[in-house]
JSON list of C-alpha atoms in Angstrom, two decimals:
[
{"chain": "C", "resi": 30, "resn": "MET", "atom": "CA", "xyz": [-25.17, -26.30, -85.16]},
{"chain": "C", "resi": 31, "resn": "LEU", "atom": "CA", "xyz": [-25.94, -28.78, -87.99]},
{"chain": "C", "resi": 32, "resn": "LYS", "atom": "CA", "xyz": [-30.08, -27.90, -87.07]},
{"chain": "C", "resi": 33, "resn": "CYS", "atom": "CA", "xyz": [-29.32, -24.86, -87.84]},
{"chain": "C", "resi": 34, "resn": "GLN", "atom": "CA", "xyz": [-28.64, -25.33, -90.61]},
{"chain": "C", "resi": 35, "resn": "PHE", "atom": "CA", "xyz": [-31.73, -27.98, -91.88]},
{"chain": "C", "resi": 36, "resn": "ALA", "atom": "CA", "xyz": [-33.59, -25.51, -90.58]},
{"chain": "C", "resi": 37, "resn": "HIS", "atom": "CA", "xyz": [-32.27, -22.60, -92.67]},
{"chain": "C", "resi": 38, "resn": "ASP", "atom": "CA", "xyz": [-32.22, -24.81, -95.79]},
{"chain": "C", "resi": 39, "resn": "GLU", "atom": "CA", "xyz": [-35.89, -25.79, -94.20]},
{"chain": "C", "resi": 40, "resn": "ALA", "atom": "CA", "xyz": [-37.19, -22.29, -93.54]},
{"chain": "C", "resi": 41, "resn": "LEU", "atom": "CA", "xyz": [-35.30, -20.74, -97.45]},
{"chain": "C", "resi": 42, "resn": "ARG", "atom": "CA", "xyz": [-37.56, -23.24, -99.35]},
{"chain": "C", "resi": 43, "resn": "CYS", "atom": "CA", "xyz": [-40.67, -21.80, -96.92]},
{"chain": "C", "resi": 44, "resn": "VAL", "atom": "CA", "xyz": [-39.84, -18.19, -96.13]},
{"chain": "C", "resi": 45, "resn": "GLN", "atom": "CA", "xyz": [-41.71, -15.12, -98.21]},
{"chain": "C", "resi": 46, "resn": "SER", "atom": "CA", "xyz": [-39.86, -11.99, -99.23]},
{"chain": "C", "resi": 47, "resn": "THR", "atom": "CA", "xyz": [-41.20, -10.06, -97.07]},
{"chain": "C", "resi": 48, "resn": "ILE", "atom": "CA", "xyz": [-39.50, -12.14, -93.35]},
{"chain": "C", "resi": 49, "resn": "VAL", "atom": "CA", "xyz": [-36.77, -9.98, -91.36]},
{"chain": "C", "resi": 50, "resn": "GLN", "atom": "CA", "xyz": [-34.43, -12.35, -89.12]},
{"chain": "C", "resi": 51, "resn": "ARG", "atom": "CA", "xyz": [-32.83, -10.66, -86.23]},
{"chain": "C", "resi": 52, "resn": "TYR", "atom": "CA", "xyz": [-30.12, -12.53, -84.60]},
{"chain": "C", "resi": 53, "resn": "GLU", "atom": "CA", "xyz": [-28.96, -10.62, -81.17]},
{"chain": "C", "resi": 54, "resn": "VAL", "atom": "CA", "xyz": [-25.00, -11.61, -79.47]},
{"chain": "C", "resi": 55, "resn": "PRO", "atom": "CA", "xyz": [-23.22, -8.94, -77.43]},
{"chain": "C", "resi": 56, "resn": "LEU", "atom": "CA", "xyz": [-19.74, -6.91, -77.98]},
{"chain": "C", "resi": 57, "resn": "ALA", "atom": "CA", "xyz": [-18.13, -10.44, -76.91]},
{"chain": "C", "resi": 58, "resn": "ALA", "atom": "CA", "xyz": [-18.26, -11.54, -80.56]},
{"chain": "C", "resi": 59, "resn": "LEU", "atom": "CA", "xyz": [-15.55, -8.81, -81.65]},
{"chain": "C", "resi": 60, "resn": "ALA", "atom": "CA", "xyz": [-12.72, -9.19, -79.81]},
{"chain": "C", "resi": 61, "resn": "PRO", "atom": "CA", "xyz": [-12.04, -12.04, -77.11]},
{"chain": "C", "resi": 62, "resn": "VAL", "atom": "CA", "xyz": [-13.13, -11.63, -73.84]},
{"chain": "C", "resi": 63, "resn": "PRO", "atom": "CA", "xyz": [-10.22, -12.99, -70.65]},
{"chain": "C", "resi": 64, "resn": "GLY", "atom": "CA", "xyz": [-11.55, -15.60, -68.41]},
{"chain": "C", "resi": 65, "resn": "LEU", "atom": "CA", "xyz": [-15.57, -15.84, -70.32]},
{"chain": "C", "resi": 66, "resn": "ALA", "atom": "CA", "xyz": [-13.61, -18.30, -73.23]},
{"chain": "C", "resi": 67, "resn": "LEU", "atom": "CA", "xyz": [-15.79, -20.48, -73.42]},
{"chain": "C", "resi": 68, "resn": "TYR", "atom": "CA", "xyz": [-19.10, -17.10, -73.53]},
{"chain": "C", "resi": 69, "resn": "SER", "atom": "CA", "xyz": [-16.35, -15.30, -76.21]},
{"chain": "C", "resi": 70, "resn": "ALA", "atom": "CA", "xyz": [-15.76, -18.62, -78.03]},
{"chain": "C", "resi": 71, "resn": "SER", "atom": "CA", "xyz": [-19.47, -19.27, -78.37]},
{"chain": "C", "resi": 72, "resn": "LYS", "atom": "CA", "xyz": [-20.04, -15.49, -79.34]},
{"chain": "C", "resi": 73, "resn": "PHE", "atom": "CA", "xyz": [-17.77, -15.37, -81.92]},
{"chain": "C", "resi": 74, "resn": "ALA", "atom": "CA", "xyz": [-19.43, -18.12, -83.20]},
{"chain": "C", "resi": 75, "resn": "VAL", "atom": "CA", "xyz": [-22.88, -16.94, -83.44]},
{"chain": "C", "resi": 76, "resn": "ARG", "atom": "CA", "xyz": [-21.69, -13.46, -84.74]},
{"chain": "C", "resi": 77, "resn": "GLY", "atom": "CA", "xyz": [-19.82, -14.86, -87.93]},
{"chain": "C", "resi": 78, "resn": "TYR", "atom": "CA", "xyz": [-23.41, -17.68, -88.38]},
{"chain": "C", "resi": 79, "resn": "SER", "atom": "CA", "xyz": [-25.50, -14.92, -88.18]},
{"chain": "C", "resi": 80, "resn": "LEU", "atom": "CA", "xyz": [-23.11, -12.63, -90.78]},
{"chain": "C", "resi": 81, "resn": "VAL", "atom": "CA", "xyz": [-22.30, -15.51, -93.82]},
{"chain": "C", "resi": 82, "resn": "ALA", "atom": "CA", "xyz": [-26.62, -16.13, -93.13]},
{"chain": "C", "resi": 83, "resn": "GLY", "atom": "CA", "xyz": [-27.05, -12.20, -94.04]},
{"chain": "C", "resi": 84, "resn": "MET", "atom": "CA", "xyz": [-25.10, -12.93, -97.16]},
{"chain": "C", "resi": 85, "resn": "GLU", "atom": "CA", "xyz": [-26.60, -15.99, -98.55]},
{"chain": "C", "resi": 86, "resn": "LEU", "atom": "CA", "xyz": [-30.28, -15.07, -98.01]},
{"chain": "C", "resi": 87, "resn": "ALA", "atom": "CA", "xyz": [-29.71, -11.71, -98.79]},
{"chain": "C", "resi": 88, "resn": "GLU", "atom": "CA", "xyz": [-30.03, -12.98, -102.94]},
{"chain": "C", "resi": 89, "resn": "HIS", "atom": "CA", "xyz": [-33.48, -14.58, -102.15]},
{"chain": "C", "resi": 90, "resn": "GLY", "atom": "CA", "xyz": [-35.09, -11.11, -100.05]},
{"chain": "C", "resi": 91, "resn": "ILE", "atom": "CA", "xyz": [-34.14, -11.67, -96.73]},
{"chain": "C", "resi": 92, "resn": "ALA", "atom": "CA", "xyz": [-32.42, -9.66, -95.00]},
{"chain": "C", "resi": 93, "resn": "VAL", "atom": "CA", "xyz": [-30.22, -10.23, -90.96]},
{"chain": "C", "resi": 94, "resn": "THR", "atom": "CA", "xyz": [-29.14, -8.10, -88.98]},
{"chain": "C", "resi": 95, "resn": "THR", "atom": "CA", "xyz": [-26.48, -9.51, -86.47]},
{"chain": "C", "resi": 96, "resn": "ILE", "atom": "CA", "xyz": [-26.54, -7.03, -82.79]},
{"chain": "C", "resi": 97, "resn": "CYS", "atom": "CA", "xyz": [-24.11, -6.86, -81.14]},
{"chain": "C", "resi": 98, "resn": "PRO", "atom": "CA", "xyz": [-24.67, -4.61, -78.45]},
{"chain": "C", "resi": 99, "resn": "ASP", "atom": "CA", "xyz": [-22.29, -3.53, -74.78]},
{"chain": "C", "resi": 100, "resn": "ALA", "atom": "CA", "xyz": [-23.62, -4.74, -71.51]},
{"chain": "C", "resi": 101, "resn": "VAL", "atom": "CA", "xyz": [-27.30, -4.57, -71.24]},
{"chain": "C", "resi": 102, "resn": "GLN", "atom": "CA", "xyz": [-28.72, -3.74, -67.84]},
{"chain": "C", "resi": 103, "resn": "THR", "atom": "CA", "xyz": [-30.49, -7.14, -67.04]},
{"chain": "C", "resi": 104, "resn": "PRO", "atom": "CA", "xyz": [-31.02, -9.20, -64.63]},
{"chain": "C", "resi": 105, "resn": "MET", "atom": "CA", "xyz": [-28.00, -12.34, -66.45]},
{"chain": "C", "resi": 106, "resn": "LEU", "atom": "CA", "xyz": [-25.80, -8.76, -65.95]},
{"chain": "C", "resi": 107, "resn": "ASP", "atom": "CA", "xyz": [-26.68, -8.05, -62.19]},
{"chain": "C", "resi": 108, "resn": "GLN", "atom": "CA", "xyz": [-25.68, -11.19, -62.00]},
{"chain": "C", "resi": 109, "resn": "GLN", "atom": "CA", "xyz": [-22.22, -11.04, -63.32]},
{"chain": "C", "resi": 110, "resn": "LYS", "atom": "CA", "xyz": [-21.72, -7.99, -60.51]},
{"chain": "C", "resi": 111, "resn": "ASP", "atom": "CA", "xyz": [-18.66, -9.26, -58.00]},
{"chain": "C", "resi": 112, "resn": "LYS", "atom": "CA", "xyz": [-17.15, -11.53, -60.88]},
{"chain": "C", "resi": 113, "resn": "GLU", "atom": "CA", "xyz": [-13.79, -11.27, -61.69]},
{"chain": "C", "resi": 114, "resn": "GLN", "atom": "CA", "xyz": [-13.67, -12.39, -64.54]},
{"chain": "C", "resi": 115, "resn": "ALA", "atom": "CA", "xyz": [-16.49, -10.15, -65.84]},
{"chain": "C", "resi": 116, "resn": "ALA", "atom": "CA", "xyz": [-14.95, -7.52, -64.55]},
{"chain": "C", "resi": 117, "resn": "LEU", "atom": "CA", "xyz": [-14.74, -5.65, -68.70]},
{"chain": "C", "resi": 118, "resn": "THR", "atom": "CA", "xyz": [-18.15, -5.55, -69.13]},
{"chain": "C", "resi": 119, "resn": "PHE", "atom": "CA", "xyz": [-18.34, -3.36, -66.67]},
{"chain": "C", "resi": 120, "resn": "SER", "atom": "CA", "xyz": [-15.61, -1.47, -68.61]},
{"chain": "C", "resi": 121, "resn": "GLY", "atom": "CA", "xyz": [-18.36, 1.13, -70.32]},
{"chain": "C", "resi": 122, "resn": "ALA", "atom": "CA", "xyz": [-19.36, 4.59, -69.31]},
{"chain": "C", "resi": 123, "resn": "ARG", "atom": "CA", "xyz": [-23.10, 2.77, -68.79]},
{"chain": "C", "resi": 124, "resn": "ALA", "atom": "CA", "xyz": [-25.16, -0.45, -69.71]},
{"chain": "C", "resi": 125, "resn": "LEU", "atom": "CA", "xyz": [-27.24, 0.24, -72.00]},
{"chain": "C", "resi": 126, "resn": "ILE", "atom": "CA", "xyz": [-30.72, -0.37, -70.87]},
{"chain": "C", "resi": 127, "resn": "VAL", "atom": "CA", "xyz": [-33.06, -2.85, -72.89]},
{"chain": "C", "resi": 128, "resn": "GLN", "atom": "CA", "xyz": [-34.81, 0.59, -74.53]},
{"chain": "C", "resi": 129, "resn": "GLU", "atom": "CA", "xyz": [-31.54, 1.27, -76.53]},
{"chain": "C", "resi": 130, "resn": "VAL", "atom": "CA", "xyz": [-31.70, -1.97, -78.39]},
{"chain": "C", "resi": 131, "resn": "VAL", "atom": "CA", "xyz": [-35.10, -2.57, -79.11]},
{"chain": "C", "resi": 132, "resn": "ASP", "atom": "CA", "xyz": [-34.74, 1.01, -80.24]},
{"chain": "C", "resi": 133, "resn": "ALA", "atom": "CA", "xyz": [-32.08, -0.06, -82.25]},
{"chain": "C", "resi": 134, "resn": "ILE", "atom": "CA", "xyz": [-34.25, -2.33, -84.25]},
{"chain": "C", "resi": 135, "resn": "LEU", "atom": "CA", "xyz": [-37.19, -0.31, -84.63]},
{"chain": "C", "resi": 136, "resn": "ASP", "atom": "CA", "xyz": [-35.09, 2.45, -85.53]},
{"chain": "C", "resi": 137, "resn": "ASN", "atom": "CA", "xyz": [-32.56, 0.97, -87.55]},
{"chain": "C", "resi": 138, "resn": "ALA", "atom": "CA", "xyz": [-32.39, -3.23, -88.60]},
{"chain": "C", "resi": 139, "resn": "LEU", "atom": "CA", "xyz": [-35.91, -3.12, -90.11]},
{"chain": "C", "resi": 140, "resn": "LYS", "atom": "CA", "xyz": [-36.15, 0.33, -91.43]},
{"chain": "C", "resi": 141, "resn": "ASN", "atom": "CA", "xyz": [-32.43, -0.25, -92.71]},
{"chain": "C", "resi": 142, "resn": "LYS", "atom": "CA", "xyz": [-31.81, -3.98, -93.64]},
{"chain": "C", "resi": 143, "resn": "PRO", "atom": "CA", "xyz": [-27.35, -3.66, -92.13]},
{"chain": "C", "resi": 144, "resn": "LEU", "atom": "CA", "xyz": [-25.71, -6.51, -92.14]},
{"chain": "C", "resi": 145, "resn": "GLU", "atom": "CA", "xyz": [-24.88, -6.02, -88.36]},
{"chain": "C", "resi": 146, "resn": "ILE", "atom": "CA", "xyz": [-25.42, -3.35, -85.61]},
{"chain": "C", "resi": 147, "resn": "ILE", "atom": "CA", "xyz": [-22.87, -2.39, -83.06]},
{"chain": "C", "resi": 148, "resn": "LEU", "atom": "CA", "xyz": [-24.26, -0.86, -79.62]},
{"chain": "C", "resi": 149, "resn": "PRO", "atom": "CA", "xyz": [-22.80, 1.86, -78.25]},
{"chain": "C", "resi": 150, "resn": "THR", "atom": "CA", "xyz": [-20.95, 2.50, -81.66]},
{"chain": "C", "resi": 151, "resn": "MET", "atom": "CA", "xyz": [-17.16, 3.55, -80.61]},
{"chain": "C", "resi": 152, "resn": "ARG", "atom": "CA", "xyz": [-17.01, 0.51, -78.05]},
{"chain": "C", "resi": 153, "resn": "GLY", "atom": "CA", "xyz": [-17.59, -1.51, -81.15]},
{"chain": "C", "resi": 154, "resn": "GLY", "atom": "CA", "xyz": [-14.70, 0.14, -82.94]},
{"chain": "C", "resi": 155, "resn": "ILE", "atom": "CA", "xyz": [-12.34, -0.44, -79.67]},
{"chain": "C", "resi": 156, "resn": "ALA", "atom": "CA", "xyz": [-13.41, -4.68, -79.32]},
{"chain": "C", "resi": 157, "resn": "LYS", "atom": "CA", "xyz": [-13.38, -4.46, -83.21]},
{"chain": "C", "resi": 158, "resn": "ALA", "atom": "CA", "xyz": [-9.78, -3.18, -82.77]},
{"chain": "C", "resi": 159, "resn": "ALA", "atom": "CA", "xyz": [-9.09, -5.49, -80.11]},
{"chain": "C", "resi": 160, "resn": "ASN", "atom": "CA", "xyz": [-10.21, -8.49, -82.07]},
{"chain": "C", "resi": 161, "resn": "ALA", "atom": "CA", "xyz": [-7.50, -7.42, -85.09]},
{"chain": "C", "resi": 162, "resn": "PHE", "atom": "CA", "xyz": [-4.53, -7.04, -82.26]},
{"chain": "C", "resi": 163, "resn": "PRO", "atom": "CA", "xyz": [-5.06, -9.28, -80.38]},
{"chain": "C", "resi": 164, "resn": "THR", "atom": "CA", "xyz": [-1.56, -9.06, -78.45]},
{"chain": "C", "resi": 165, "resn": "ILE", "atom": "CA", "xyz": [-1.75, -5.27, -77.49]},
{"chain": "C", "resi": 166, "resn": "ALA", "atom": "CA", "xyz": [-5.00, -6.05, -76.88]},
{"chain": "C", "resi": 167, "resn": "ALA", "atom": "CA", "xyz": [-4.37, -8.96, -74.00]},
{"chain": "C", "resi": 168, "resn": "ARG", "atom": "CA", "xyz": [-1.28, -6.82, -72.91]},
{"chain": "C", "resi": 169, "resn": "GLN", "atom": "CA", "xyz": [-3.69, -3.41, -72.35]},
{"chain": "C", "resi": 170, "resn": "VAL", "atom": "CA", "xyz": [-5.77, -5.71, -69.58]},
{"chain": "C", "resi": 171, "resn": "GLY", "atom": "CA", "xyz": [-2.99, -7.16, -68.20]},
{"chain": "C", "resi": 172, "resn": "CYS", "atom": "CA", "xyz": [-2.62, -10.74, -69.82]},
{"chain": "C", "resi": 173, "resn": "SER", "atom": "CA", "xyz": [0.50, -11.61, -70.25]},
{"chain": "C", "resi": 174, "resn": "VAL", "atom": "CA", "xyz": [1.12, -12.90, -74.05]},
{"chain": "C", "resi": 175, "resn": "ASN", "atom": "CA", "xyz": [4.93, -14.50, -75.23]},
{"chain": "C", "resi": 176, "resn": "LYS", "atom": "CA", "xyz": [7.51, -12.15, -76.32]},
{"chain": "C", "resi": 177, "resn": "LYS", "atom": "CA", "xyz": [10.18, -13.41, -78.60]}
]
């Protein structure tokens, strides 16, 4: 992170106001994914850093959009198919295709420069609700949690 912060500071000194920075982090950045603790934690960190970078750099005319797609049909996704801990990854109606992410970047991120794009919106909303109410979400996915 320190190297990233240094790069961030150096980039700020060198960039033109027309540069647009983009980050992509999966929906695991929006809600904890049981069985993928380290993966979820790293995505939470990247999302947090990206959102703050967008807020801080906006005054310098630099747009940062964090793109949070659900599962995207890639070779990496294929490797997770038979892994029990990745079950939530496959709980959506279908995996996105790469072109859907590209379209979100070209049709929304570059034109409108939002702070965050979530694909698909409805599933992202569910992930955010799960993050807001982790005990309820844990019970819904069959994780035992302490009751008082």
